[in-house]
PDB file of C-alpha atoms in Angstrom:
ATOM      1  CA  MET T   1      -8.967  17.077  -1.629  1.00 94.00           C
ATOM      2  CA  ASN T   2     -11.397  15.506  -4.009  1.00 96.00           C
ATOM      3  CA  ILE T   3     -14.001  12.660  -3.661  1.00 98.00           C
ATOM      4  CA  PHE T   4     -11.627  10.246  -5.681  1.00 98.00           C
ATOM      5  CA  ARG T   5      -8.698  10.923  -3.172  1.00 98.00           C
ATOM      6  CA  LEU T   6     -11.067  10.801  -0.165  1.00 98.00           C
ATOM      7  CA  VAL T   7     -12.643   7.467  -1.314  1.00 98.00           C
ATOM      8  CA  GLY T   8      -9.347   6.265  -2.125  1.00 98.00           C
ATOM      9  CA  ASP T   9      -7.844   7.075   1.349  1.00 98.00           C
ATOM     10  CA  LEU T  10     -10.646   5.502   3.132  1.00 98.00           C
ATOM     11  CA  SER T  11     -10.409   2.527   0.892  1.00 98.00           C
ATOM     12  CA  HIS T  12      -6.794   2.269   2.057  1.00 98.00           C
ATOM     13  CA  LEU T  13      -7.675   2.723   5.833  1.00 98.00           C
ATOM     14  CA  LEU T  14     -10.515   0.169   5.555  1.00 98.00           C
ATOM     15  CA  ALA T  15      -7.945  -2.283   3.879  1.00 98.00           C
ATOM     16  CA  ILE T  16      -5.477  -2.102   6.513  1.00 98.00           C
ATOM     17  CA  LEU T  17      -7.996  -2.285   9.228  1.00 98.00           C
ATOM     18  CA  LEU T  18      -9.616  -5.159   7.728  1.00 98.00           C
ATOM     19  CA  LEU T  19      -6.363  -7.075   7.634  1.00 98.00           C
ATOM     20  CA  LEU T  20      -5.563  -6.119  11.557  1.00 98.00           C
ATOM     21  CA  TRP T  21      -8.870  -7.118  12.256  1.00 98.00           C
ATOM     22  CA  LYS T  22      -8.793 -10.666  10.517  1.00 98.00           C
ATOM     23  CA  ILE T  23      -5.618 -11.254  12.136  1.00 98.00           C
ATOM     24  CA  TRP T  24      -6.631 -10.263  15.658  1.00 98.00           C
ATOM     25  CA  LYS T  25     -10.132 -12.307  15.198  1.00 97.00           C
ATOM     26  CA  THR T  26      -8.939 -15.334  13.779  1.00 97.00           C
ATOM     27  CA  ARG T  27      -5.915 -15.158  16.035  1.00 98.00           C
ATOM     28  CA  SER T  28      -3.935 -16.163  12.835  1.00 97.00           C
ATOM     29  CA  CYS T  29      -1.817 -14.549  10.038  1.00 97.00           C
ATOM     30  CA  ALA T  30      -2.013 -17.618   7.836  1.00 97.00           C
ATOM     31  CA  GLY T  31      -1.991 -16.663   4.331  1.00 97.00           C
ATOM     32  CA  VAL T  32      -0.783 -13.021   5.121  1.00 98.00           C
ATOM     33  CA  SER T  33       2.783 -12.068   3.805  1.00 98.00           C
ATOM     34  CA  GLY T  34       4.764 -10.494   6.513  1.00 98.00           C
ATOM     35  CA  LYS T  35       7.270  -9.483   4.103  1.00 98.00           C
ATOM     36  CA  SER T  36       4.521  -7.268   2.303  1.00 98.00           C
ATOM     37  CA  GLN T  37       3.596  -5.866   5.753  1.00 98.00           C
ATOM     38  CA  ILE T  38       7.256  -5.170   6.617  1.00 98.00           C
ATOM     39  CA  MET T  39       7.578  -3.510   3.258  1.00 98.00           C
ATOM     40  CA  PHE T  40       4.452  -1.317   3.773  1.00 98.00           C
ATOM     41  CA  GLY T  41       5.855  -0.309   7.269  1.00 98.00           C
ATOM     42  CA  LEU T  42       8.704   0.859   5.447  1.00 98.00           C
ATOM     43  CA  VAL T  43       6.662   2.930   3.233  1.00 98.00           C
ATOM     44  CA  TYR T  44       4.597   4.927   5.610  1.00 98.00           C
ATOM     45  CA  ILE T  45       7.757   5.340   7.870  1.00 98.00           C
ATOM     46  CA  THR T  46       9.805   6.777   4.987  1.00 98.00           C
ATOM     47  CA  ARG T  47       6.928   8.634   3.628  1.00 97.00           C
ATOM     48  CA  TYR T  48       5.578  10.376   6.920  1.00 97.00           C
ATOM     49  CA  LEU T  49       8.933  11.651   8.277  1.00 95.00           C
ATOM     50  CA  ASP T  50       7.443  14.932   7.876  1.00 92.00           C
ATOM     51  CA  LEU T  51       4.475  14.214  10.098  1.00 93.00           C
ATOM     52  CA  PHE T  52       5.751  16.598  12.894  1.00 90.00           C
ATOM     53  CA  THR T  53       7.535  19.050  10.774  1.00 90.00           C
ATOM     54  CA  ASN T  54       5.167  19.862   7.784  1.00 90.00           C
ATOM     55  CA  PHE T  55       1.602  20.226   9.306  1.00 92.00           C
ATOM     56  CA  ILE T  56      -1.021  20.215   6.439  1.00 92.00           C
ATOM     57  CA  SER T  57      -4.249  19.413   7.855  1.00 94.00           C
ATOM     58  CA  ILE T  58      -5.836  17.579  11.093  1.00 96.00           C
ATOM     59  CA  TYR T  59      -7.057  14.959   8.440  1.00 97.00           C
ATOM     60  CA  ASN T  60      -3.652  14.432   6.777  1.00 96.00           C
ATOM     61  CA  THR T  61      -1.797  14.160  10.254  1.00 97.00           C
ATOM     62  CA  THR T  62      -4.412  12.072  11.796  1.00 98.00           C
ATOM     63  CA  MET T  63      -4.523   9.457   8.617  1.00 98.00           C
ATOM     64  CA  LYS T  64      -0.390   9.449   8.538  1.00 98.00           C
ATOM     65  CA  ALA T  65      -0.410   8.456  12.272  1.00 98.00           C
ATOM     66  CA  ILE T  66      -3.196   5.598  11.896  1.00 98.00           C
ATOM     67  CA  PHE T  67      -1.186   4.425   8.850  1.00 98.00           C
ATOM     68  CA  ILE T  68       1.980   4.207  10.620  1.00 98.00           C
ATOM     69  CA  ALA T  69       0.245   2.693  13.912  1.00 98.00           C
ATOM     70  CA  VAL T  70      -1.689   0.234  12.168  1.00 98.00           C
ATOM     71  CA  ALA T  71       1.310  -1.131   9.984  1.00 98.00           C
ATOM     72  CA  ILE T  72       3.421  -1.432  13.140  1.00 98.00           C
ATOM     73  CA  ALA T  73       0.532  -3.343  15.072  1.00 98.00           C
ATOM     74  CA  THR T  74       0.104  -5.607  12.146  1.00 98.00           C
ATOM     75  CA  ILE T  75       3.813  -6.316  11.893  1.00 98.00           C
ATOM     76  CA  TYR T  76       3.698  -6.906  15.742  1.00 98.00           C
ATOM     77  CA  LEU T  77       0.932  -9.425  15.403  1.00 98.00           C
ATOM     78  CA  ILE T  78       2.535 -11.345  12.599  1.00 98.00           C
ATOM     79  CA  TYR T  79       6.135 -11.739  13.763  1.00 98.00           C
ATOM     80  CA  PHE T  80       5.520 -11.530  17.576  1.00 98.00           C
ATOM     81  CA  LYS T  81       2.146 -12.490  18.923  1.00 98.00           C
ATOM     82  CA  PHE T  82       0.815 -15.071  16.463  1.00 98.00           C
ATOM     83  CA  LYS T  83       4.165 -15.907  15.251  1.00 98.00           C
ATOM     84  CA  ALA T  84       3.398 -19.512  15.303  1.00 98.00           C
ATOM     85  CA  THR T  85       0.755 -19.085  12.675  1.00 98.00           C
ATOM     86  CA  TYR T  86       3.050 -17.036  10.420  1.00 98.00           C
ATOM     87  CA  ASP T  87       3.379 -19.179   7.166  1.00 96.00           C
ATOM     88  CA  SER T  88       7.150 -18.512   6.759  1.00 96.00           C
ATOM     89  CA  ASN T  89       7.409 -21.332   4.040  1.00 97.00           C
ATOM     90  CA  HIS T  90       5.172 -20.046   1.539  1.00 97.00           C
ATOM     91  CA  ASP T  91       6.490 -16.184   2.369  1.00 97.00           C
ATOM     92  CA  THR T  92       9.669 -16.588   0.554  1.00 97.00           C
ATOM     93  CA  PHE T  93       9.710 -13.436  -1.619  1.00 97.00           C
ATOM     94  CA  ARG T  94      13.179 -12.050  -1.315  1.00 97.00           C
ATOM     95  CA  MET T  95      12.561  -8.257  -0.245  1.00 98.00           C
ATOM     96  CA  GLU T  96      15.932  -7.395  -1.006  1.00 98.00           C
ATOM     97  CA  PHE T  97      15.189  -8.001  -4.548  1.00 98.00           C
ATOM     98  CA  LEU T  98      12.624  -5.265  -4.543  1.00 98.00           C
ATOM     99  CA  ILE T  99      14.202  -2.812  -1.622  1.00 98.00           C
ATOM    100  CA  VAL T 100      17.686  -2.491  -3.473  1.00 98.00           C
ATOM    101  CA  PRO T 101      16.419  -1.516  -6.934  1.00 98.00           C
ATOM    102  CA  VAL T 102      13.786   0.707  -5.557  1.00 98.00           C
ATOM    103  CA  GLY T 103      16.509   2.484  -3.199  1.00 98.00           C
ATOM    104  CA  GLY T 104      18.874   2.774  -6.244  1.00 98.00           C
ATOM    105  CA  LEU T 105      15.944   4.324  -8.703  1.00 98.00           C
ATOM    106  CA  ALA T 106      14.942   6.563  -6.087  1.00 98.00           C
ATOM    107  CA  PHE T 107      18.598   8.191  -6.073  1.00 98.00           C
ATOM    108  CA  LEU T 108      18.613   8.338  -9.953  1.00 98.00           C
ATOM    109  CA  VAL T 109      14.992   9.614 -10.462  1.00 98.00           C
ATOM    110  CA  ASN T 110      13.535  12.045  -8.225  1.00 97.00           C
ATOM    111  CA  HIS T 111      12.428  15.517  -8.130  1.00 96.00           C
ATOM    112  CA  ASP T 112      14.845  17.039  -5.760  1.00 95.00           C
ATOM    113  CA  PHE T 113      18.313  15.525  -4.525  1.00 97.00           C
ATOM    114  CA  THR T 114      17.629  16.154  -0.668  1.00 96.00           C
ATOM    115  CA  ALA T 115      17.255  13.137   1.961  1.00 96.00           C
ATOM    116  CA  LEU T 116      13.361  14.014   2.659  1.00 95.00           C
ATOM    117  CA  GLU T 117      12.753  14.007  -1.196  1.00 96.00           C
ATOM    118  CA  ILE T 118      14.617  10.853  -1.849  1.00 98.00           C
ATOM    119  CA  LEU T 119      12.912   8.889   0.958  1.00 98.00           C
ATOM    120  CA  TRP T 120       9.680  10.172  -0.285  1.00 97.00           C
ATOM    121  CA  THR T 121      10.548   8.893  -3.600  1.00 98.00           C
ATOM    122  CA  PHE T 122      11.788   5.545  -2.328  1.00 98.00           C
ATOM    123  CA  SER T 123       8.408   5.246  -0.434  1.00 98.00           C
ATOM    124  CA  ILE T 124       6.377   6.088  -3.609  1.00 98.00           C
ATOM    125  CA  TYR T 125       8.415   3.433  -5.431  1.00 98.00           C
ATOM    126  CA  LEU T 126       8.560   0.701  -2.781  1.00 98.00           C
ATOM    127  CA  GLU T 127       4.830   1.041  -2.394  1.00 98.00           C
ATOM    128  CA  SER T 128       4.302   0.059  -6.053  1.00 98.00           C
ATOM    129  CA  VAL T 129       5.867  -3.083  -5.490  1.00 98.00           C
ATOM    130  CA  ALA T 130       5.240  -3.965  -1.951  1.00 98.00           C
ATOM    131  CA  ILE T 131       2.249  -6.155  -2.387  1.00 98.00           C
ATOM    132  CA  LEU T 132       4.211  -8.468  -4.591  1.00 98.00           C
ATOM    133  CA  PRO T 133       5.396 -10.894  -1.889  1.00 98.00           C
ATOM    134  CA  GLN T 134       1.551 -11.022  -1.009  1.00 98.00           C
ATOM    135  CA  LEU T 135       0.347 -12.005  -4.542  1.00 97.00           C
ATOM    136  CA  PHE T 136       3.505 -14.365  -4.817  1.00 97.00           C
ATOM    137  CA  MET T 137       2.351 -16.172  -1.610  1.00 97.00           C
ATOM    138  CA  ILE T 138      -1.069 -16.620  -2.621  1.00 96.00           C
ATOM    139  CA  SER T 139       0.213 -17.900  -6.171  1.00 94.00           C
ATOM    140  CA  LYS T 140       2.417 -20.418  -4.084  1.00 94.00           C
ATOM    141  CA  THR T 141      -0.720 -21.480  -1.786  1.00 94.00           C
ATOM    142  CA  GLY T 142      -3.235 -21.305  -4.730  1.00 93.00           C
ATOM    143  CA  GLU T 143      -5.711 -19.906  -2.652  1.00 91.00           C
ATOM    144  CA  ALA T 144      -6.639 -16.953  -0.142  1.00 94.00           C
ATOM    145  CA  GLU T 145      -9.148 -16.487   2.754  1.00 94.00           C
ATOM    146  CA  THR T 146     -12.174 -14.319   1.544  1.00 95.00           C
ATOM    147  CA  ILE T 147     -11.252 -11.656   4.195  1.00 95.00           C
ATOM    148  CA  THR T 148      -7.807 -11.685   2.696  1.00 96.00           C
ATOM    149  CA  SER T 149      -9.103 -11.025  -0.763  1.00 96.00           C
ATOM    150  CA  HIS T 150     -11.274  -8.168   0.558  1.00 97.00           C
ATOM    151  CA  TYR T 151      -8.121  -6.589   2.040  1.00 98.00           C
ATOM    152  CA  LEU T 152      -6.626  -6.865  -1.257  1.00 98.00           C
ATOM    153  CA  PHE T 153      -9.359  -5.532  -3.350  1.00 98.00           C
ATOM    154  CA  ALA T 154      -9.723  -2.458  -0.932  1.00 98.00           C
ATOM    155  CA  LEU T 155      -5.931  -1.947  -0.900  1.00 98.00           C
ATOM    156  CA  GLY T 156      -5.818  -2.070  -4.873  1.00 98.00           C
ATOM    157  CA  SER T 157      -8.809   0.007  -5.210  1.00 98.00           C
ATOM    158  CA  TYR T 158      -7.211   2.801  -3.287  1.00 98.00           C
ATOM    159  CA  ARG T 159      -4.546   3.316  -5.646  1.00 98.00           C
ATOM    160  CA  ALA T 160      -6.620   2.802  -8.621  1.00 98.00           C
ATOM    161  CA  LEU T 161      -8.824   5.630  -7.195  1.00 98.00           C
ATOM    162  CA  TYR T 162      -5.576   7.694  -6.464  1.00 98.00           C
ATOM    163  CA  ILE T 163      -5.069   7.609 -10.322  1.00 98.00           C
ATOM    164  CA  VAL T 164      -8.411   8.947 -11.023  1.00 98.00           C
ATOM    165  CA  ASN T 165      -7.707  11.882  -8.195  1.00 98.00           C
ATOM    166  CA  TRP T 166      -4.482  12.491 -10.285  1.00 97.00           C
ATOM    167  CA  VAL T 167      -6.597  12.919 -13.629  1.00 98.00           C
ATOM    168  CA  TYR T 168      -8.992  15.250 -11.737  1.00 98.00           C
ATOM    169  CA  ARG T 169      -6.189  17.220 -10.206  1.00 95.00           C
ATOM    170  CA  TYR T 170      -4.455  17.565 -13.440  1.00 96.00           C
ATOM    171  CA  TYR T 171      -7.365  18.931 -15.438  1.00 96.00           C
ATOM    172  CA  PHE T 172      -8.773  20.914 -12.347  1.00 96.00           C
ATOM    173  CA  GLU T 173      -5.745  22.247 -10.738  1.00 93.00           C
ATOM    174  CA  GLY T 174      -3.157  21.740 -13.293  1.00 93.00           C
ATOM    175  CA  PHE T 175      -1.309  19.726 -10.780  1.00 91.00           C
ATOM    176  CA  PHE T 176       0.521  16.445 -11.506  1.00 93.00           C
ATOM    177  CA  ASP T 177       3.401  14.272 -10.120  1.00 95.00           C
ATOM    178  CA  LEU T 178       4.809  12.037 -12.554  1.00 96.00           C
ATOM    179  CA  ILE T 179       6.710  10.088 -10.341  1.00 97.00           C
ATOM    180  CA  ALA T 180       3.490   9.312  -8.046  1.00 97.00           C
ATOM    181  CA  ILE T 181       1.601   8.751 -11.182  1.00 98.00           C
ATOM    182  CA  VAL T 182       3.825   6.219 -12.948  1.00 98.00           C
ATOM    183  CA  ALA T 183       4.301   4.346  -9.846  1.00 98.00           C
ATOM    184  CA  GLY T 184       0.689   4.480  -8.917  1.00 98.00           C
ATOM    185  CA  CYS T 185       0.035   2.990 -12.485  1.00 98.00           C
ATOM    186  CA  VAL T 186       2.499   0.116 -12.004  1.00 98.00           C
ATOM    187  CA  GLN T 187       1.025  -0.554  -8.464  1.00 98.00           C
ATOM    188  CA  THR T 188      -2.702  -0.790  -9.964  1.00 98.00           C
ATOM    189  CA  ILE T 189      -1.437  -2.974 -12.895  1.00 98.00           C
ATOM    190  CA  LEU T 190      -0.013  -5.419 -10.409  1.00 98.00           C
ATOM    191  CA  TYR T 191      -3.477  -5.988  -9.076  1.00 97.00           C
ATOM    192  CA  CYS T 192      -5.217  -6.655 -12.372  1.00 97.00           C
ATOM    193  CA  ASP T 193      -4.932 -10.349 -12.437  1.00 94.00           C
ATOM    194  CA  PHE T 194      -6.095 -10.255  -8.772  1.00 95.00           C
ATOM    195  CA  PHE T 195      -8.983  -7.918  -9.500  1.00 97.00           C
ATOM    196  CA  TYR T 196     -10.186 -10.229 -12.351  1.00 96.00           C
ATOM    197  CA  LEU T 197     -10.299 -13.242 -10.000  1.00 94.00           C
ATOM    198  CA  TYR T 198     -11.881 -11.157  -7.127  1.00 95.00           C
ATOM    199  CA  VAL T 199     -14.710  -9.912  -9.618  1.00 95.00           C
ATOM    200  CA  THR T 200     -15.240 -13.110 -11.188  1.00 94.00           C
ATOM    201  CA  LYS T 201     -14.857 -15.539  -7.975  1.00 91.00           C
ATOM    202  CA  VAL T 202     -15.189 -13.644  -4.721  1.00 89.00           C
ATOM    203  CA  MET T 203     -18.282 -11.393  -5.626  1.00 88.00           C
ATOM    204  CA  HIS T 204     -19.999 -14.877  -6.670  1.00 91.00           C
ATOM    205  CA  GLY T 205     -19.587 -16.345  -3.402  1.00 91.00           C
ATOM    206  CA  LYS T 206     -16.714 -18.440  -4.321  1.00 90.00           C
ATOM    207  CA  LYS T 207     -13.394 -18.863  -2.543  1.00 90.00           C
ATOM    208  CA  LEU T 208     -10.312 -16.809  -4.295  1.00 90.00           C
ATOM    209  CA  SER T 209      -8.331 -19.942  -5.697  1.00 87.00           C
ATOM    210  CA  LEU T 210      -5.976 -19.551  -8.474  1.00 83.00           C
ATOM    211  CA  PRO T 211      -6.079 -21.965 -11.283  1.00 74.00           C
ATOM    212  CA  ALA T 212      -3.518 -24.975 -10.197  1.00 59.00           C
TER     213      ALA T 212
ATOM    214  CA  PRO G   1       9.804  20.914  -9.587  1.00 40.00           C
ATOM    215  CA  LEU G   2       6.810  20.993  -7.429  1.00 47.00           C
ATOM    216  CA  ASP G   3       6.420  23.486  -4.733  1.00 48.00           C
ATOM    217  CA  GLU G   4       6.176  22.236  -1.143  1.00 49.00           C
ATOM    218  CA  GLU G   5       2.288  22.247  -0.901  1.00 54.00           C
ATOM    219  CA  ALA G   6       2.343  19.298  -3.410  1.00 62.00           C
ATOM    220  CA  LYS G   7       2.990  16.745  -0.675  1.00 88.00           C
ATOM    221  CA  ASP G   8      -0.411  17.149   0.914  1.00 92.00           C
ATOM    222  CA  GLU G   9      -1.271  13.327  -0.540  1.00 96.00           C
ATOM    223  CA  LEU G  10      -0.937  10.658   1.698  1.00 96.00           C
TER     224      LEU G  10
END
């Protein structure tokens, strides 16, 4: 464990708790892409299948359990409890256009052709594009609530910090995982446009609105 | 290929 990965994990935890809190407090999931949340749920479930079989540390097990629980709770709030506030007209990104290619790629490019490894690879590839429906929804509505933009900033920062963690681990531990690194770079690059808007607008107290 | 402990990241 290194500081970059720890701060990255905490940023990730902050992001998903922020979103859950926003939906619960405002009793509305307006502006939130349910499709992205479903894909994040899939990411955690396929990645943390070894939750009960492969004990790494208390921290590792606890965080995995929290991520899965919060993801399921968020999906529940969006599609059940506050279903009336779900903006399905703007959440129209076709998930199958992401899940099918990612599933195929996981079969073709992986470290080990075993079920667990292919599911882990699928999870890594899916996570890199899971935010697309959310970014697409914001581009369609032309704006995002400030709390939603904080959620996105924390979520994007987590994987950016993981990239720094991978550089650190390469130089100090000689460890690297090309699949995670390439997918992590793609994932972070997808946030660049948002990061620019966040820094130039939200940090100056303005609302995040995309140029019409 | 990476050994098993490599999957220590979230």
